GROMACS .gro file of C-alpha atoms in nm:
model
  347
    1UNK     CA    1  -1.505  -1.998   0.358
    2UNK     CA    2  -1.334  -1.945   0.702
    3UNK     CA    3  -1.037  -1.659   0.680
    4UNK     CA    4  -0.810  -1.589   0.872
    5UNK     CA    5  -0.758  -1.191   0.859
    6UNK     CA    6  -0.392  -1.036   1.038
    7UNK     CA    7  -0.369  -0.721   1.122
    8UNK     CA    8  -0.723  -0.709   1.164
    9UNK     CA    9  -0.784  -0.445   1.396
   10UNK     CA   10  -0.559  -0.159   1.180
   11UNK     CA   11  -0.676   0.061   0.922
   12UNK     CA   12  -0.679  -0.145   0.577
   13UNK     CA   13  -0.750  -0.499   0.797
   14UNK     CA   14  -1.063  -0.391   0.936
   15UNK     CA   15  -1.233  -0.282   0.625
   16UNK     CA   16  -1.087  -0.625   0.479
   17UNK     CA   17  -1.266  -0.818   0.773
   18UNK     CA   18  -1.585  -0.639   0.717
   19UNK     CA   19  -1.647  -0.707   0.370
   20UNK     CA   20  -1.470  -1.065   0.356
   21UNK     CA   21  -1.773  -1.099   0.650
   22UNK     CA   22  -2.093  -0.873   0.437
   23UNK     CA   23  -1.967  -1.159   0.130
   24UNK     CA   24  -2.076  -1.451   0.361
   25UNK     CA   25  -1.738  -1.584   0.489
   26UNK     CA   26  -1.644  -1.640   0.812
   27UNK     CA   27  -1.332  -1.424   0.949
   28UNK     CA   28  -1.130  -1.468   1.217
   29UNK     CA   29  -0.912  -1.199   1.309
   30UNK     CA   30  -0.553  -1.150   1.452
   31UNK     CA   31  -0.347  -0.824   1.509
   32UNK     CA   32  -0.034  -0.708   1.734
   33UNK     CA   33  -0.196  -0.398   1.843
   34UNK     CA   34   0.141  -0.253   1.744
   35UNK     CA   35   0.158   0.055   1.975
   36UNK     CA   36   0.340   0.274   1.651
   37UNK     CA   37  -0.017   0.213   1.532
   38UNK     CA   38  -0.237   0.197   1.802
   39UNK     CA   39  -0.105   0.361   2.076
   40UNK     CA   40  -0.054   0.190   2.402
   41UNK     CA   41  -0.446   0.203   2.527
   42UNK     CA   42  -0.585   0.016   2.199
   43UNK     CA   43  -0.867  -0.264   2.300
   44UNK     CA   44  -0.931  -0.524   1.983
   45UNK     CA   45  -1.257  -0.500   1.794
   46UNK     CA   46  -1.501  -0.826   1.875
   47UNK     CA   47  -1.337  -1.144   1.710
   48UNK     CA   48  -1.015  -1.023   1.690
   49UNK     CA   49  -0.721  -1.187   1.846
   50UNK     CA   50  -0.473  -0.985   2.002
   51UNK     CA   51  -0.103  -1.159   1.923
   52UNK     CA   52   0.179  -1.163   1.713
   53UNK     CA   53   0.187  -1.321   1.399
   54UNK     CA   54   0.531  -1.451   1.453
   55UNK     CA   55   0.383  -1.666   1.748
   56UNK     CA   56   0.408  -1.976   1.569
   57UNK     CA   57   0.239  -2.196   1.813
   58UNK     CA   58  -0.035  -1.967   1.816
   59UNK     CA   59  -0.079  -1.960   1.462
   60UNK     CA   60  -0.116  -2.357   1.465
   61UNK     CA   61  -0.407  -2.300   1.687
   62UNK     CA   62  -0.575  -2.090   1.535
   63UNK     CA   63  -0.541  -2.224   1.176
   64UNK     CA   64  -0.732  -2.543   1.286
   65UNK     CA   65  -0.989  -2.506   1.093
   66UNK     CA   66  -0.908  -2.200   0.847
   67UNK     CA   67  -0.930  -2.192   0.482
   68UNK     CA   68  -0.740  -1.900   0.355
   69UNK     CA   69  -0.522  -1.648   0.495
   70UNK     CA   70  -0.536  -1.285   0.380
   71UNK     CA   71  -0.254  -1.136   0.543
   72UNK     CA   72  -0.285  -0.764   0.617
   73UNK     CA   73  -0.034  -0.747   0.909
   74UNK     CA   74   0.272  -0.578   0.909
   75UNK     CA   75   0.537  -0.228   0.988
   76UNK     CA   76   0.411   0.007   0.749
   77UNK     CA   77   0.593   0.400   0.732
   78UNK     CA   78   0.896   0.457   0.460
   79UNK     CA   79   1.142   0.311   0.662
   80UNK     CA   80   1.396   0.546   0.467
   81UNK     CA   81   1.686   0.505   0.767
   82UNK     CA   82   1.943   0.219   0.768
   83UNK     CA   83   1.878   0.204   1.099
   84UNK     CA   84   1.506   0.091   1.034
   85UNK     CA   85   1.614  -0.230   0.817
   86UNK     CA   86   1.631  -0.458   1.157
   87UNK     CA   87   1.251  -0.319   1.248
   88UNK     CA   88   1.099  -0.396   0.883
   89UNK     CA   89   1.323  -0.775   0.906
   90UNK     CA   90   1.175  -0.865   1.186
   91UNK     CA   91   0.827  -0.783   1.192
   92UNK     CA   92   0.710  -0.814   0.842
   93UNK     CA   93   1.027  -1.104   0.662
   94UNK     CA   94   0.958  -1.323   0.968
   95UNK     CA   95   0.620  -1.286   1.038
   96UNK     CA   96   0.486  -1.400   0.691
   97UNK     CA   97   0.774  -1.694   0.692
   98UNK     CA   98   0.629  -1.756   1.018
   99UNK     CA   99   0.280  -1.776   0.872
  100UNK     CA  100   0.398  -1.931   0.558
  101UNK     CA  101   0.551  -2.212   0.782
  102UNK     CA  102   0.206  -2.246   1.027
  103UNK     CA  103  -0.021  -2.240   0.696
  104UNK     CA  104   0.202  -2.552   0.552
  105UNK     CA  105   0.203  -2.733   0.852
  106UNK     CA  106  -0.180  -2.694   0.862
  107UNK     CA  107  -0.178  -2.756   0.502
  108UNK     CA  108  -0.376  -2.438   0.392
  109UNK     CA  109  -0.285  -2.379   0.051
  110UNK     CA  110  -0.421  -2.046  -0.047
  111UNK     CA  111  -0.325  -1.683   0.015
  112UNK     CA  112  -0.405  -1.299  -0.030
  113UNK     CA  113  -0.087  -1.159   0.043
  114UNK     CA  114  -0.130  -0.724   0.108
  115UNK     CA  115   0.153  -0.594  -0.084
  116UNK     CA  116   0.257  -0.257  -0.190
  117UNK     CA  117   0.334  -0.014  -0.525
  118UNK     CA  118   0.642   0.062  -0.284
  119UNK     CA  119   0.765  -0.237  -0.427
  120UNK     CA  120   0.804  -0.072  -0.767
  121UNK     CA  121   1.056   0.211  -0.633
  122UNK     CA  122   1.014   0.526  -0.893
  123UNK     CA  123   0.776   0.461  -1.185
  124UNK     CA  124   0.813   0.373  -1.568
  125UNK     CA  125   0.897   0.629  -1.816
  126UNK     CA  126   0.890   0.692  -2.171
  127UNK     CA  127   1.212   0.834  -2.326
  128UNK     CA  128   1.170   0.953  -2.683
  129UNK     CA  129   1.524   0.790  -2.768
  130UNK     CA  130   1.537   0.542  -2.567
  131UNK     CA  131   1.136   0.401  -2.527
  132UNK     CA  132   1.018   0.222  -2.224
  133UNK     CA  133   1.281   0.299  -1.924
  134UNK     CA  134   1.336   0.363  -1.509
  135UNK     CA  135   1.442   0.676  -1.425
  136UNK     CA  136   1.801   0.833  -1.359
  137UNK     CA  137   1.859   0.894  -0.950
  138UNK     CA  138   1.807   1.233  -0.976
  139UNK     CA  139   2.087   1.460  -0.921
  140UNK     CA  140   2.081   1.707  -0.570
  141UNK     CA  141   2.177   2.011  -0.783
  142UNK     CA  142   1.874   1.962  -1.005
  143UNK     CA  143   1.690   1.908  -0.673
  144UNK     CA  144   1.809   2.223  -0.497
  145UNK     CA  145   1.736   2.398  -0.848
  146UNK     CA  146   1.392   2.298  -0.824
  147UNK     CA  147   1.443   2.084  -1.122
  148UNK     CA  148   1.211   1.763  -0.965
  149UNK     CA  149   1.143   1.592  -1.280
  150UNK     CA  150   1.387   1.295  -1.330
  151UNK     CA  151   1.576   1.189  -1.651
  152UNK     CA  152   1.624   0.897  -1.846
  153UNK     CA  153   1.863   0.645  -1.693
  154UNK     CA  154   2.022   0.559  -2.029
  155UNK     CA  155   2.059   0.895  -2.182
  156UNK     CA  156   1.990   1.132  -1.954
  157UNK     CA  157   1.760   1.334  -2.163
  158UNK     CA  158   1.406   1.416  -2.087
  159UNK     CA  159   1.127   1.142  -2.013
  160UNK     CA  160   0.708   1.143  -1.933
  161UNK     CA  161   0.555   0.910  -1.694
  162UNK     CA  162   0.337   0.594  -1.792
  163UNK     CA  163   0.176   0.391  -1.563
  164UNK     CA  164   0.337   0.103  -1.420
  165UNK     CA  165   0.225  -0.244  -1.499
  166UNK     CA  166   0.290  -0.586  -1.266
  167UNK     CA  167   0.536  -0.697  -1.517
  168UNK     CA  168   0.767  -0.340  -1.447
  169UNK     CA  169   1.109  -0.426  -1.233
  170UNK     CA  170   1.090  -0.449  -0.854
  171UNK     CA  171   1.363  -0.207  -0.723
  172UNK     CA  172   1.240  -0.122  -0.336
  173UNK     CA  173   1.395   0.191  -0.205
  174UNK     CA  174   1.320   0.180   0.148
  175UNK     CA  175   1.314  -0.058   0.410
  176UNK     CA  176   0.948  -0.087   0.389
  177UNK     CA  177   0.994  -0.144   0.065
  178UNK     CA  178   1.218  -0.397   0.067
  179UNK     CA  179   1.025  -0.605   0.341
  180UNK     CA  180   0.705  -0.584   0.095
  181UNK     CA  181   0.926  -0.774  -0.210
  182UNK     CA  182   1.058  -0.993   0.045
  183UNK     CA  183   0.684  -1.124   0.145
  184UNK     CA  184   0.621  -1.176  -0.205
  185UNK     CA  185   0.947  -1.390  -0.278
  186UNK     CA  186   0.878  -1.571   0.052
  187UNK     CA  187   0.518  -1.637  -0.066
  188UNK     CA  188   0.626  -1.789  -0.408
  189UNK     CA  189   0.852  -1.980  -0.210
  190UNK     CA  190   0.620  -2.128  -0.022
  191UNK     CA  191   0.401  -2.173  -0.339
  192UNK     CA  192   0.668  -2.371  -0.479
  193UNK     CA  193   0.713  -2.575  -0.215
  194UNK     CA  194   0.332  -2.651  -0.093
  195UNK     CA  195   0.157  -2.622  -0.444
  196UNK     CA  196   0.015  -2.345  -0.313
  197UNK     CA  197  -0.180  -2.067  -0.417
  198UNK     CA  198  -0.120  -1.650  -0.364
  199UNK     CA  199  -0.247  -1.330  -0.531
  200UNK     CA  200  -0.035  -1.024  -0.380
  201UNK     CA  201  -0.199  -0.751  -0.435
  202UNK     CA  202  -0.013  -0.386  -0.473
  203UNK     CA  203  -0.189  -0.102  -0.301
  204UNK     CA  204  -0.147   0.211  -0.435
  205UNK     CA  205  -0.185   0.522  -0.198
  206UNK     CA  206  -0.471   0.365   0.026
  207UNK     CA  207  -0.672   0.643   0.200
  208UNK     CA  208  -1.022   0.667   0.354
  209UNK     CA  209  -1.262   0.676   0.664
  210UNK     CA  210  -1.076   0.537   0.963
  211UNK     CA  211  -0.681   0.584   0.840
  212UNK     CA  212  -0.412   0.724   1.139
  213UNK     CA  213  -0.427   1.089   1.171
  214UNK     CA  214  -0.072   1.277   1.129
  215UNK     CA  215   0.153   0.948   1.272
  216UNK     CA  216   0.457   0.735   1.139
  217UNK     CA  217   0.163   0.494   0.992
  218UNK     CA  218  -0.011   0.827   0.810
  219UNK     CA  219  -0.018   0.863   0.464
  220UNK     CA  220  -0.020   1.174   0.284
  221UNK     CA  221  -0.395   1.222   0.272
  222UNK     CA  222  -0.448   1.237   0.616
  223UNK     CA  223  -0.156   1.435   0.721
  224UNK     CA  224  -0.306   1.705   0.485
  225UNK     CA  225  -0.612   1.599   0.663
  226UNK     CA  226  -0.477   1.679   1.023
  227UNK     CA  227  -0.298   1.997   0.918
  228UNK     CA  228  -0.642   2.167   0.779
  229UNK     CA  229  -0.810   2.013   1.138
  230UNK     CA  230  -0.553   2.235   1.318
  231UNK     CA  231  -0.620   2.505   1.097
  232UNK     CA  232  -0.316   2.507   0.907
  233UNK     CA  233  -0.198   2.498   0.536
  234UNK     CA  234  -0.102   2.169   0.409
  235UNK     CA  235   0.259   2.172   0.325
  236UNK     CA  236   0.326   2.023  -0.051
  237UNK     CA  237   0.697   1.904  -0.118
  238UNK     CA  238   0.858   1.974  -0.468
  239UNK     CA  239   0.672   2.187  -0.700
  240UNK     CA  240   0.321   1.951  -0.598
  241UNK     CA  241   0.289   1.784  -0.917
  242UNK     CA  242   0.408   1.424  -0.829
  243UNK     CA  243   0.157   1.219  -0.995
  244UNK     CA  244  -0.033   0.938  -0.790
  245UNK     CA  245  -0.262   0.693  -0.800
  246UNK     CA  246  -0.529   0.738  -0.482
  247UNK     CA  247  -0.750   0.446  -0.423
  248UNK     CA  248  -1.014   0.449  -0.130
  249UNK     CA  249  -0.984   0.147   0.121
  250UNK     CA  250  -1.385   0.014   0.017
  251UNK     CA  251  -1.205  -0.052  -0.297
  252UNK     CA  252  -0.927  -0.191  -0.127
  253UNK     CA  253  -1.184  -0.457   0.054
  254UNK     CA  254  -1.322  -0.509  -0.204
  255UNK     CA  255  -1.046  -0.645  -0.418
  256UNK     CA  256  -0.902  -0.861  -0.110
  257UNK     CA  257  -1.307  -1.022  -0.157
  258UNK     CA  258  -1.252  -1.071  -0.523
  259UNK     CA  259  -0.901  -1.228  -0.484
  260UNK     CA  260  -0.984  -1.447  -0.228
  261UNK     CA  261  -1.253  -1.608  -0.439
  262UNK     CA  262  -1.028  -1.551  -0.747
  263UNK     CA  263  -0.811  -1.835  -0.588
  264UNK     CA  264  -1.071  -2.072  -0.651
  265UNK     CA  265  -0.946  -2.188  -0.964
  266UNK     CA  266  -0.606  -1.955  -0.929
  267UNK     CA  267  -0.308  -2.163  -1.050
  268UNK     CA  268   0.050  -2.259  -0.839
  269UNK     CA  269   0.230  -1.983  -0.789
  270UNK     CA  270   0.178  -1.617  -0.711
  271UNK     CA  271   0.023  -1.320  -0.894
  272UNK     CA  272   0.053  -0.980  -0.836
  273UNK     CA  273  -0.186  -0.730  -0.925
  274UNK     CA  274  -0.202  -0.355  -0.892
  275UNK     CA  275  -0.535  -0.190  -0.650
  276UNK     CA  276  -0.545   0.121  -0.747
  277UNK     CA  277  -0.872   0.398  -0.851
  278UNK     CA  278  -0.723   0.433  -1.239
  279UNK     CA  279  -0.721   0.788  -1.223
  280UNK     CA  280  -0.389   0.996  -1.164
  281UNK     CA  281  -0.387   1.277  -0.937
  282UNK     CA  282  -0.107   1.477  -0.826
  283UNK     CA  283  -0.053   1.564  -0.480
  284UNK     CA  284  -0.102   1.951  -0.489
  285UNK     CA  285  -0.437   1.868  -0.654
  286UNK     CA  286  -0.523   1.615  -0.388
  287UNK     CA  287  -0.412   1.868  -0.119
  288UNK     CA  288  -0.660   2.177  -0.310
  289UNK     CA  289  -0.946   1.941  -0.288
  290UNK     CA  290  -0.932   1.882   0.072
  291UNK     CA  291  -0.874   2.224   0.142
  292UNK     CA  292  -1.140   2.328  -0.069
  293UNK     CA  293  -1.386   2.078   0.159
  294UNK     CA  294  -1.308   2.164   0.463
  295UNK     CA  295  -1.307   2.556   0.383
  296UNK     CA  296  -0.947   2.578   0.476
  297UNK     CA  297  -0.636   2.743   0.427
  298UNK     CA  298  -0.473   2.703   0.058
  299UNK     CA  299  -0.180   2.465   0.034
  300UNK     CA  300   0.175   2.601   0.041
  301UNK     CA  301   0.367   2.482  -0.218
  302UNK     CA  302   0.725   2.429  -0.065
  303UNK     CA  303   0.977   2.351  -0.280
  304UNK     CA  304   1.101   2.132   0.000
  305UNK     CA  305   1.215   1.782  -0.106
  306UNK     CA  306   1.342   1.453  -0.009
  307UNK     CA  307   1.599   1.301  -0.207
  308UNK     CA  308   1.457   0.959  -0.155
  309UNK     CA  309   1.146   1.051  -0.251
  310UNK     CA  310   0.961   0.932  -0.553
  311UNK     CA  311   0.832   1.159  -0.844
  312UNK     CA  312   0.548   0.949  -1.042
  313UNK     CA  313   0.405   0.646  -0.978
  314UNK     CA  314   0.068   0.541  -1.104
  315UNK     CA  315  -0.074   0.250  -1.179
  316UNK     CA  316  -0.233   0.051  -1.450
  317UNK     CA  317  -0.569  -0.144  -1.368
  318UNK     CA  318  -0.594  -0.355  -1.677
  319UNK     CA  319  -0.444  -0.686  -1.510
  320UNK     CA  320  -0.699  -0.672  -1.172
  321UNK     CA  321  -0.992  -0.589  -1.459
  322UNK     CA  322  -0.930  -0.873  -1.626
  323UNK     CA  323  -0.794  -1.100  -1.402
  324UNK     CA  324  -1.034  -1.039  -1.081
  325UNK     CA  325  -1.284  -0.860  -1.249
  326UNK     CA  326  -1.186  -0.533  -0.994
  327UNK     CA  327  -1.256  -0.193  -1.055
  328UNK     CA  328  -1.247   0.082  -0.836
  329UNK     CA  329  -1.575   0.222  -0.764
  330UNK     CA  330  -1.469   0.535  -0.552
  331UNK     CA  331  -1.334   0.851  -0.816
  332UNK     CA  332  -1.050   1.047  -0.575
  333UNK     CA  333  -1.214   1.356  -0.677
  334UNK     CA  334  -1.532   1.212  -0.438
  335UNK     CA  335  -1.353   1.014  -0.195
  336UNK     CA  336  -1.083   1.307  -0.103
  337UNK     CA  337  -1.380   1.524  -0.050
  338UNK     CA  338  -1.541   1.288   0.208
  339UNK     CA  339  -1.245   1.263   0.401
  340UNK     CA  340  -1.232   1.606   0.490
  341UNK     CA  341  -1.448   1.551   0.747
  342UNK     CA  342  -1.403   1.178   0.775
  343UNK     CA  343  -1.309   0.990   1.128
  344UNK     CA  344  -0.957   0.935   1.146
  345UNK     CA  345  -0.800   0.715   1.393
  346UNK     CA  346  -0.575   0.864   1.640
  347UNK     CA  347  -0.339   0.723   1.919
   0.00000   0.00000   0.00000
């Protein structure tokens, strides 16, 4: 099958490109070379396209001859200013209606759309009055009294995490957030409209070989990362026991391979599916692992905190098991300790 891969020079697209390419199909690659990403001396790997994927006429040239799209392109960060919603708009809403609209005028009907857990907001609770539930915005003074845990949104009393199913409600709390649900309504849009076919698939906290060191585009795992490199402490928020779901970006491939093929005989329409390892972790236990590889200093636990911030989110994998027949192969408690001393990419 010929694919075409955007944002196929950045962190997650190039590992997508490589193993779309070790299954026997034929990529063809496309990226920005966003310099929030890159920086501003970035050359594109071999096969890879340097332009924007809201060139339109560009993307009618190069979807001669394409069979699916997996779409990996777009603003990643929190986006947690006002100020960022124009940014997030532009680059990521257009650029898949832009796609959307070059796919359906090339008539390619089938789609692996990289979506995001950020799409969830907070995670699913269980109150003991009140059962399944979101949580209650949680209150500054319980904040500031180091009081992180959230309460239940109907009663206010206590609640414990579960994970989060695709079915849970989509409430985005950040401009990148918000730009992620937006590609998936524009993609069922365009499913509607073409009899087309999309998986979006929901990355949880993506980390691994290759992943920007300490930028806008960094996740938590390899700012850690970059602190212990400069021989410092890694700084945990809250009290550190925000639960997570880590999943290594092999595994990440890996499921864009077994989607793509998974559209085969994939109905109309679009369905999401959570990528994620399966196996909480919380984020001071994620930061005392890669301490503990690379030999350095013991996290400081802050008490610092964001009010936008989320407390728990982690995933279930039963719906990618059953549906794509995807597991995550790569335990955090390995794949953390190889990325101490991983290759980052830096600017």
């Amino acid at each position: 099958m010929r694919v075409l891969v955007t944002g196929a020079a950045g962190f997650i697209g190039t590992h997508v490109a490589s193993a779309l390419a070790v299954a026997g199909h034929d990529v063809v690659g496309l990226d920005a070379l966003v310099p929030q990403a890159h920086g501003t001396d970035a050359i594109a790997p071999a096969g890879v396209h340097i332009a924007d994927v809201r060139d339109g006429a560009l993307l009618d040239s190069l979807l001669g001859d394409v069979d699916a799209v997996c779409h990996q392109a777009a603003m990643v960060g929190n986006g947690v200013d006002a100020q960022d919603l124009p940014a997030y708009a532009a680059h990521n809403d257009l650029g898949t209606a832009e796609l959307l609209a070059a796919m359906a005028r090339r008539g390619i009907d089938r789609l692996v759309l990289a979506s995001s857990m950020v799409a969830y907001g907070d995670g699913r609770y269980t109150c003991e009055y009140d059962g399944s539930v979101g949580p209650a915005p949680r209150a500054v003074d319980d904040l500031a009294a180091g009081s992180f845990d959230p309460r239940c949104e109907v009663c206010g009393g206590p609640v414990r995490w579960r994970p989060i199913d695709e079915s849970a409600p989509i409430r985005p709390r950040t401009s990148y957030a918000a730009s992620k649900v937006a590609q998936e309504h524009y993609s069922g849009a365009w499913c509607t409209l073409q009899s087309a076919r999309c998986i979006a698939l929901r990355y949880h906290n993506v980390y691994g070989p290759g992943m920007p060191a300490d930028t806008p585009y960094s996740g938590v795992a390899a700012i850690f990362r970059s602190a212990l490199e400069r021989g410092e402490a890694p700084r945990v928020f809250e009290d550190g026991r925000q639960t997570r779901d880590f999943v290594h970006v092999q595994d990440v491939a890996r499921a864009n391979v077994a989607a793509l093929e998974a559209l085969e005989s994939h109905g109309v329409g679009v369905t999401a599916y959570n990528v994620c390892s399966g196996t909480p972790f919380t984020i001071g236990e994620m930061a005392s692992v890669l301490a503990d590889a690379a030999r350095g200093p013991e996290p400081v636990v802050t008490g610092e905190y964001r009010a936008f911030d989320v407390r728990h989110v982690v995933a279930s994998p039963d719906r990618a098991r059953t549906g794509l027949g995807f597991e995550a192969r790569v335990r955090p408690d390995v794949g953390l300790v190889e990325l101490a001393s991983a290759r980052l990419r830096t600017r």
